[in-house]
Amino acid sequence: MSEVLNKIESIKLTAKDFTSDQDVRWCPGCGDYAILAVVQRTLPEFGIPRENFVFVSGIGCSSRFPYYMNTYGMHTIHGRATAFASGVKGANPDLSVWIITGDGDALSIGGNHFIHIIRRNFDVNIILFNNEIYGLTKGQYSPTSEVGKVTKSSPYGSIDTPFKPTSVALGAEAGFVAIGIDRDTKHLQEMIRRAHKHKGTSFLEVYQNCVIFNDGTFSALTEKDTKQDSVLYLEHGKPLVYGKENDKGIIMDGLTPKIVNLADGTYSINDLAVHDEHAKDPTWAHILSRMNRSSDYPQPLGVFRDVERPTYEKGLVNQIELAKGKRGKGNLESLFNEGDVWENN
Amino acid sequence: MSEVLNKIESIKLTAKDFTSDQDVRWCPGCGDYAILAVVQRTLPEFGIPRENFVFVSGIGCSSRFPYYMNTYGMHTIHGRATAFASGVKGANPDLSVWIITGDGDALSIGGNHFIHIIRRNFDVNIILFNNEIYGLTKGQYSPTSEVGKVTKSSPYGSIDTPFKPTSVALGAEAGFVAIGIDRDTKHLQEMIRRAHKHKGTSFLEVYQNCVIFNDGTFSALTEKDTKQDSVLYLEHGKPLVYGKENDKGIIMDGLTPKIVNLADGTYSINDLAVHDEHAKDPTWAHILSRMNRSSDYPQPLGVFRDVERPTYEKGLVNQIELAKGKRGKGNLESLFNEGDVWENN
Amino acid sequence: MEKEVQVLEDVTIRFAGDSGDGMQLTGTQFTNVSAMMGNDLATLPDFPAEIRAPIGTLYGVSGFQVHIGSGKIHTPGDHSDVLVAMNPAALKVNLRELDTNGIIIANEDQFTEKNLKYAGYEVSPLEDNSLVKYRVFKIRITHLTGLALEDLKLPNKTVDRCKNFFALGLIFWLFSRDSEPTIAWIKDKFKKTPELVEANIRALKAGFNYGVITEAFQSKYEISSAQLPKGKYRNITGNTAMAIGLVTAVQKAGLELFLGSYPITPASDILHDLSKLKNFGIKTFQAEDEIAAIASAIGASFAGDLGMTTTSGPGVSLKGEAIGYAVMTELPLVIVNIQRGGPSTGLPTKTEQSDLNQAIYGRHGEAPLPVIAPATPSDCFIMAFEACRLAIKYMTPVIILSDGYLANGSEPWKIPSPSDFPEIKVEFLTEKNGKLPYSRNEFNARPWIKPGTPNLEHRIGGIEKANVSGNISYDPENHHNMVYLRKAKIENIANDIVPAELFGNETGDVLVVGWGSTYGAIRKAVELQQSAGKKVSHLHIRHLYPMAKNVESLLKGFKKVLVPEMNTGQLASLLRSDFLVPTIQLNKVYGQPFKASEITKKIDEVLRG
Amino acid sequence: MEKEVQVLEDVTIRFAGDSGDGMQLTGTQFTNVSAMMGNDLATLPDFPAEIRAPIGTLYGVSGFQVHIGSGKIHTPGDHSDVLVAMNPAALKVNLRELDTNGIIIANEDQFTEKNLKYAGYEVSPLEDNSLVKYRVFKIRITHLTGLALEDLKLPNKTVDRCKNFFALGLIFWLFSRDSEPTIAWIKDKFKKTPELVEANIRALKAGFNYGVITEAFQSKYEISSAQLPKGKYRNITGNTAMAIGLVTAVQKAGLELFLGSYPITPASDILHDLSKLKNFGIKTFQAEDEIAAIASAIGASFAGDLGMTTTSGPGVSLKGEAIGYAVMTELPLVIVNIQRGGPSTGLPTKTEQSDLNQAIYGRHGEAPLPVIAPATPSDCFIMAFEACRLAIKYMTPVIILSDGYLANGSEPWKIPSPSDFPEIKVEFLTEKNGKLPYSRNEFNARPWIKPGTPNLEHRIGGIEKANVSGNISYDPENHHNMVYLRKAKIENIANDIVPAELFGNETGDVLVVGWGSTYGAIRKAVELQQSAGKKVSHLHIRHLYPMAKNVESLLKGFKKVLVPEMNTGQLASLLRSDFLVPTIQLNKVYGQPFKASEITKKIDEVLRG
Ligand SMILES: Cc1ncc(C[n+]2csc(CCOP(=O)(O)OP(=O)(O)O)c2C)c(N)n1
Ligand SMILES: Cc1ncc(C[n+]2csc(CCOP(=O)(O)OP(=O)(O)O)c2C)c(N)n1
Ligand code: SF4
Ligand code: SF4
Ligand SMILES: [Mg+2]
Ligand SMILES: [Mg+2]
């Protein structure tokens, strides 16, 4: 044990160690840069040897991410990163596996693998770059684009109700759900730490600005004059307060969250709902997942839910050990000779 | 209008009219028979000409269903019924479209199309025959099989956390979610009426016994001695009462449902949670979706949620009308001559 | 009463009944016992797509044909000599395959009015004169089974389920089989319910004794054991052989096996078999669909396991994109396609060879990979091993084309010793040594580098890559070169495979060229022709892409090339395109294997010109 | 100052700059103006896979080549005569395609130290003597644009974005183009921001005037208008032609169009175009993936619309299973594949012809369907119409193989009149009249029956069906017959298509056989050979499966058959297999179209023997 600890101690990596020699090819000003920088800056904290990281992505602007990480990486096919990653982690549970995906990649073509990896609970980390648009194919609406959005493929406005990615994840039995945003890198860094820490599938949605095809979609959450009234930072055990002067809060009216004013004396901070990441039932997280920009509510940012259950790869390994214990380590000789065998003389 | 009404009045169909000339090829004793009979019995009530029904299915035992209905039908490919049906309804919104699918078909290979049709809200009815097993391929575990289930492909027990289909649907923005069971055909009939009535994607999960590969999975919900203590019938506006002597109920403790005893006098019926199908937020339905056989809770049966929003095909038709109004009905001559045109003399 | 004993060279028996009548089990027991008694054999299970169709219907009939003999047996028999018909539908469906003078053993109890109607008989064929060509034995099997079990006081349903053992016992007597192995099997199978052990054994013995005691049968038969080479044997189906072959290869390579699979008929049994073998460290992952299945397998290969995926045609149609990805990233991967009747859902429980074109061409872009096909059930073992060898050595996905007939059919397998097989060399790159992710060895293979290896961090992907470095490259010339490099890598495998084996002379009038499961029927037909003095040879192609180097010259040694296939001519078209040789085709897309006689007839025709 | 005017027969200009420099737009404007001035032309847009790669990098260079002339123009030009290089990287990447003595117009302002470094230049090529072979004009385009817009007080970024119009203006002057259409376009495009209208027009005029005023250019050029047949013309890309062709066909059939599609390069523009045409009653459905896209289209066809799906290779790899379903259910369906560089993700923005095998063979089972391919951008219109015609008449899915080069390339299109096209006959079955769902008409097509039609309720599916009734059938013989019936239905289309057109004599030394977008380069090369008196002809195959009936005899009329393809020989292999003719291949998998000169050279080689 102490040897392992020593080894970990002795690894002193920096962001630079995680930077590959490939030129970064996103548009100037793309939100992806910030997320990349935060990830490169945060991984060294984990004390994991660089060679034990694997970044797996699908296809999209965001999915170019692995090329820029000086770790092992797979840039796979559209929508299937979660499925490839299941094999990577299943084959070698010791690896730290990170899935990088986009709103189109994860939720349009990849929606099925997305919900299945979550229910199976492989211990991997999913970072979904949500820019609410298809970037790489030059600007079609995505499953997170708002109704009415005019894009190349919806010249009369989209008629698709968007998914709320956190609701989808929770509906698929997610144990860890969080939201961060490209422009608040300090908070994002904390989200990445938390995703890493969670054993099981961690789902981190990151709002990301696409300067070319969807510029400013998240500006209410990032611009100085609107930000504080639009964002609700979640902290475990803390009441839900927000607003420029910390003058607003959320109370629960039965099952419905209500915005209240703390300034006019009707409600005090003690009346507010208190955030509980670890609530056994996903109901609380579900309620948070319904509060978003498209509603009147502020947008919660932070960890919605962090509850562990057994991981898939543990189950897989356990069954193998069990089978070896029960039936003895597999032996070809006896495998060949199973069943009714006879001798011809 | 009255002409249409007359036409509808004059249609007096019976279950027999909906019975095709094909031999039914399920195993004797299969729960599918009961569901088929209920559907055949219920459709005549809707006053829709038989030729306007289309049944679309994927692949599985359950997906043989359309062959037995004397309506239009498509037995498609595995997992894709929802996608085929989107095209059927999109092409002709006047049709009454019914999707028949299994737990493997809808939630394993077909999970993505399932969540997407729900968020888009085509006005179709999905009946998912959930037998918690792959029937047609002779008994592998499905995404709804419980952890530890021993099947042909899980000889050491399944290590996959199952989906709760209703949770998945709600996470995908479902407006109508209900559960019925093969053995309670009267209730099932009501569910089918309700699914039909709902404009938008109706999701009806039906617990169905597979006598060959998963016999008795739902017996707690169907056998006389256990049924009343295991099933909670939902009725809009009514308190959640159940039990042999109507002696049990559900109260809400914050966001958590709790089982209480009505017999010992501590709680009365007035303390109980009251079912609200039409709650705007999906939270209440979500809470119900978490209560199921695998928990200590009784299994709710009935309509969890019934809230309408605009349908996809309406949106599609509207845009076409809008475009025609704005740009005039499409004309090839002017389409050919769009853009920079010059004359060569 | 002593009865006459006739010695037969071979016999074909078909067991037929409702899906619920246990005919597959009965057939398998007869097969195993015959195998253990030293007969060579081949089997043909034939079951409906329905799990358990309504009782008595024509489409609910489940059959199992087994051909046993004292000589080499190549096929499950063109026709049957004996038909066990548990009900009228079973008789109706299978009668046309019964030889004149063949034996019918019919369960008279099931020839009720209702069942006759289901089967479309107006009058019972047992009562009119329609069966005069055959030797008919009507036996009240249900009733007699009931009598035998009377004092056990079992529910009717249970008693009814034992009747297949009565039939089996009778057949055991008729063909002088040893009942002991089946009795042992019953004891083990039902060990948790002793009353079933007792019931089934009683039924078996009752059937056997019925043969001994009654006057019905004039003679019984013996089939002496075959002249199989000395050694230990077991009876094996293609799917089991496949599973064992895959396990053997990974063990010989010192790798772990990761199977990503999604159930589908007729491939699921490989998934089932491998799931049981967890004690070999095998990881089976039942994915949400075929795409996730192969994607997870490729991910596993990237991580250092040998990734595999098993499926049938519809599954392969979904895997095309991911297969192309494996070609591009040059990772080892084994793809097993147990072909069935197509297109689309087709005939899921029937056999066919119509996915050859798909295996070779079924992806966008230039995406070549090796395609191989076993010829017999036990050859599935060999070809599974071969697929793993090629995948690892050449860092490439490999497709194995088996089919429903091989998968469920069986033959005696001379059990090899694990030490008969060579190690498969795997060299993970562990130190840079000047190598890069797309450096090439003498076989044009790139190095396999396991995540977790320090200083060899690298990224792979589906975008075209620069040779050697493996970095993304949009360079036109590089793309052209890489397309041809990948092609050359695969084509070069022609230098590393066994020459295609010719049966017969190297020149002659007709060369019959086959692939896959038509092997037995072709071989038998060609043997017959040869013994009739005809200049006919048989070439069976097990490596379909690339083909062995000797194929071209062998083809050119014959006046005519006849290609029998269970498709509309896919290998034939390949041969024409590759070698510009005219081909004569014999195609059968019946969902059923060829009969040797069909091929013999066609050869006659070709010989006549 | 009056300058000398030289009259040119043709000229090829390449605009190149950063992805953000607006080169596609500049090129398109030049193209449209030239088209309106009566030149024939062909274009080749060439852009990176990145949306907007970092400024100044080699891989961020976006190019647009246009070849205009007074004669018939078949290709976008083997080399360019003029290169507009907006930065050092653009110069570096494109220089090798510039002819000796070609003109370079370089934006000197961008030849900064940083940009030179990005492009890998140690010294500025404008300053050393490396460009002596060319006529170099260094112009401070950024600076001059800035001056022209100075008093508008626009942000720097905006000013910078206008510099492409300066370059365009200069080129307009140099080649005596009319600025008016572009000015009109600017006014319309930026109508919501008048300051941009003003800025861009000013930049355009400043560039034009720069040519007029400065001493830099000794002469300007004119290209007289081409001898195109009389009529109205517009410039059209393949993707737009495809979209219009599909709309035309459904209108002529009196059907509604349902497009199920998922965005993918280079096919997305068809989805975009059709989405705009909602006033034609077109339903576009952006599905969650390619499988849902095609499935919805098939569902729509079942419901009585004409279902379509547009995609590229990776998408087709996912659609295989559903295509097989459409084959089995015999529903009309149009599948458009805009091919790109493969395998896997490959080279998404580059062109290739490597999905032919997949189109013909890429499904499990025997699943034949017609495959056709347009030869030029405007031919996409014709073949889109043809695909719809075949799909409806034969109740079958049809694959159209276009490619990135056709899709984005353009040529003048002589605008037809809608009345030039025949109606497409659609007969929905509305009364039984003894017909069943799988009854056959004289073309072996089954009836199309719309849900909503009383008394014709029926069920279709992917399981094999009995002929005529369409009920599920597991009958072996029926399966065989249906496999051959489906095949015969498609092969019979050979009797219903235009004969393959031969350019040149019917016999000779070399027949150059092509398909798809290689048309222009082959035609030009063959024209050259013919005018040099060589016995060379050109056969272009637009119906690939089944092929026109005259193909075989045409092939056999030549000593040698040369097949140039942008793949490793897929058509060649088809020809060998179908006709047993030896083929000589010329293959180029560079992600770029052939140059006529490459083909000419190869023909020379073949002629020499
Ligand atoms: C099978 C397949 N279908 C479609 C595409 C085209 N495609 C590439 S990326 C993409 C969507 C990207 O959107 P998103 O995942 O949101 O990523 P972003 O570019 O916005 O980061 C699509 C449709 C593809 N590469 N492969
Ligand atoms: C592409 C494809 N993959 C796999 C299969 C095999 N398959 C047929 S049905 C089925 C699962 C059926 O389970 P479910 O949907 O639960 O239906 P049930 O039979 O239980 O009613 C599978 C895996 C197939 N037909 N097609
Ligand atoms: S297109 Fe949008 S998401 Fe893609 S790199 Fe550019 S800014 Fe980023
Ligand atoms: S296998 Fe199960 S689900 Fe299928 S028909 Fe039989 S009982 Fe029903
Ligand atoms: Mg996106
Ligand atoms: Mg099921």
Tab-separated table of N, CA, C and O and ligand atoms in Angstrom, chain B residues 62 102-105 129-136 142 144 208, ligand 6:
chain	number	residue	atom	x	y	z
B	62	SER	N	-43.831	-10.137	-29.020
B	62	SER	CA	-44.865	-9.112	-28.955
B	62	SER	C	-45.046	-8.423	-30.297
B	62	SER	O	-46.158	-8.069	-30.682
B	102	GLY	N	-41.553	-4.499	-27.463
B	102	GLY	CA	-41.205	-5.258	-26.264
B	102	GLY	C	-40.161	-4.528	-25.444
B	102	GLY	O	-39.652	-3.482	-25.859
B	103	ASP	N	-39.812	-5.098	-24.302
B	103	ASP	CA	-38.821	-4.441	-23.450
B	103	ASP	C	-37.456	-4.432	-24.122
B	103	ASP	O	-36.685	-3.483	-23.972
B	104	GLY	N	-37.158	-5.474	-24.891
B	104	GLY	CA	-35.890	-5.478	-25.613
B	104	GLY	C	-35.972	-4.553	-26.813
B	104	GLY	O	-35.094	-3.720	-27.043
B	105	ASP	N	-37.040	-4.670	-27.528
B	105	ASP	CA	-37.218	-3.889	-28.752
B	105	ASP	C	-37.218	-2.388	-28.471
B	105	ASP	O	-36.553	-1.619	-29.162
B	129	PHE	N	-44.879	-4.177	-24.337
B	129	PHE	CA	-45.147	-5.449	-23.660
B	129	PHE	C	-43.904	-5.795	-22.843
B	129	PHE	O	-42.910	-6.269	-23.385
B	130	ASN	N	-43.964	-5.528	-21.578
B	130	ASN	CA	-42.786	-5.757	-20.744
B	130	ASN	C	-42.873	-7.114	-20.049
B	130	ASN	O	-43.588	-7.267	-19.069
B	131	ASN	N	-42.136	-8.082	-20.572
B	131	ASN	CA	-42.077	-9.390	-19.912
B	131	ASN	C	-40.720	-9.603	-19.249
B	131	ASN	O	-40.394	-10.685	-18.792
B	132	GLU	N	-39.931	-8.544	-19.237
B	132	GLU	CA	-38.620	-8.554	-18.569
B	132	GLU	C	-37.705	-9.670	-19.072
B	132	GLU	O	-36.910	-10.225	-18.315
B	133	ILE	N	-37.827	-9.953	-20.339
B	133	ILE	CA	-37.000	-11.017	-20.934
B	133	ILE	C	-37.038	-10.856	-22.450
B	133	ILE	O	-37.940	-10.212	-22.976
B	134	TYR	N	-36.040	-11.397	-23.124
B	134	TYR	CA	-36.126	-11.536	-24.573
B	134	TYR	C	-36.831	-12.845	-24.858
B	134	TYR	O	-36.267	-13.917	-24.645
B	135	GLY	N	-38.064	-12.764	-25.346
B	135	GLY	CA	-38.802	-13.987	-25.615
B	135	GLY	C	-38.355	-14.651	-26.909
B	135	GLY	O	-37.923	-15.801	-26.925
B	136	LEU	N	-38.431	-13.908	-27.988
B	136	LEU	CA	-38.249	-14.511	-29.311
B	136	LEU	C	-36.889	-15.183	-29.478
B	136	LEU	O	-36.767	-16.189	-30.166
B	142	SER	N	-33.173	-8.825	-20.273
B	142	SER	CA	-33.464	-7.603	-21.022
B	142	SER	C	-33.117	-6.402	-20.151
B	142	SER	O	-32.767	-6.570	-18.976
B	144	THR	N	-34.958	-4.609	-18.656
B	144	THR	CA	-35.839	-4.470	-17.495
B	144	THR	C	-35.720	-5.664	-16.550
B	144	THR	O	-36.413	-5.716	-15.536
B	208	GLN	N	-46.372	-8.211	-18.828
B	208	GLN	CA	-46.873	-9.339	-19.614
B	208	GLN	C	-46.098	-10.590	-19.244
B	208	GLN	O	-44.868	-10.588	-19.206
E	6	MG	MG	-39.565	-9.046	-23.806
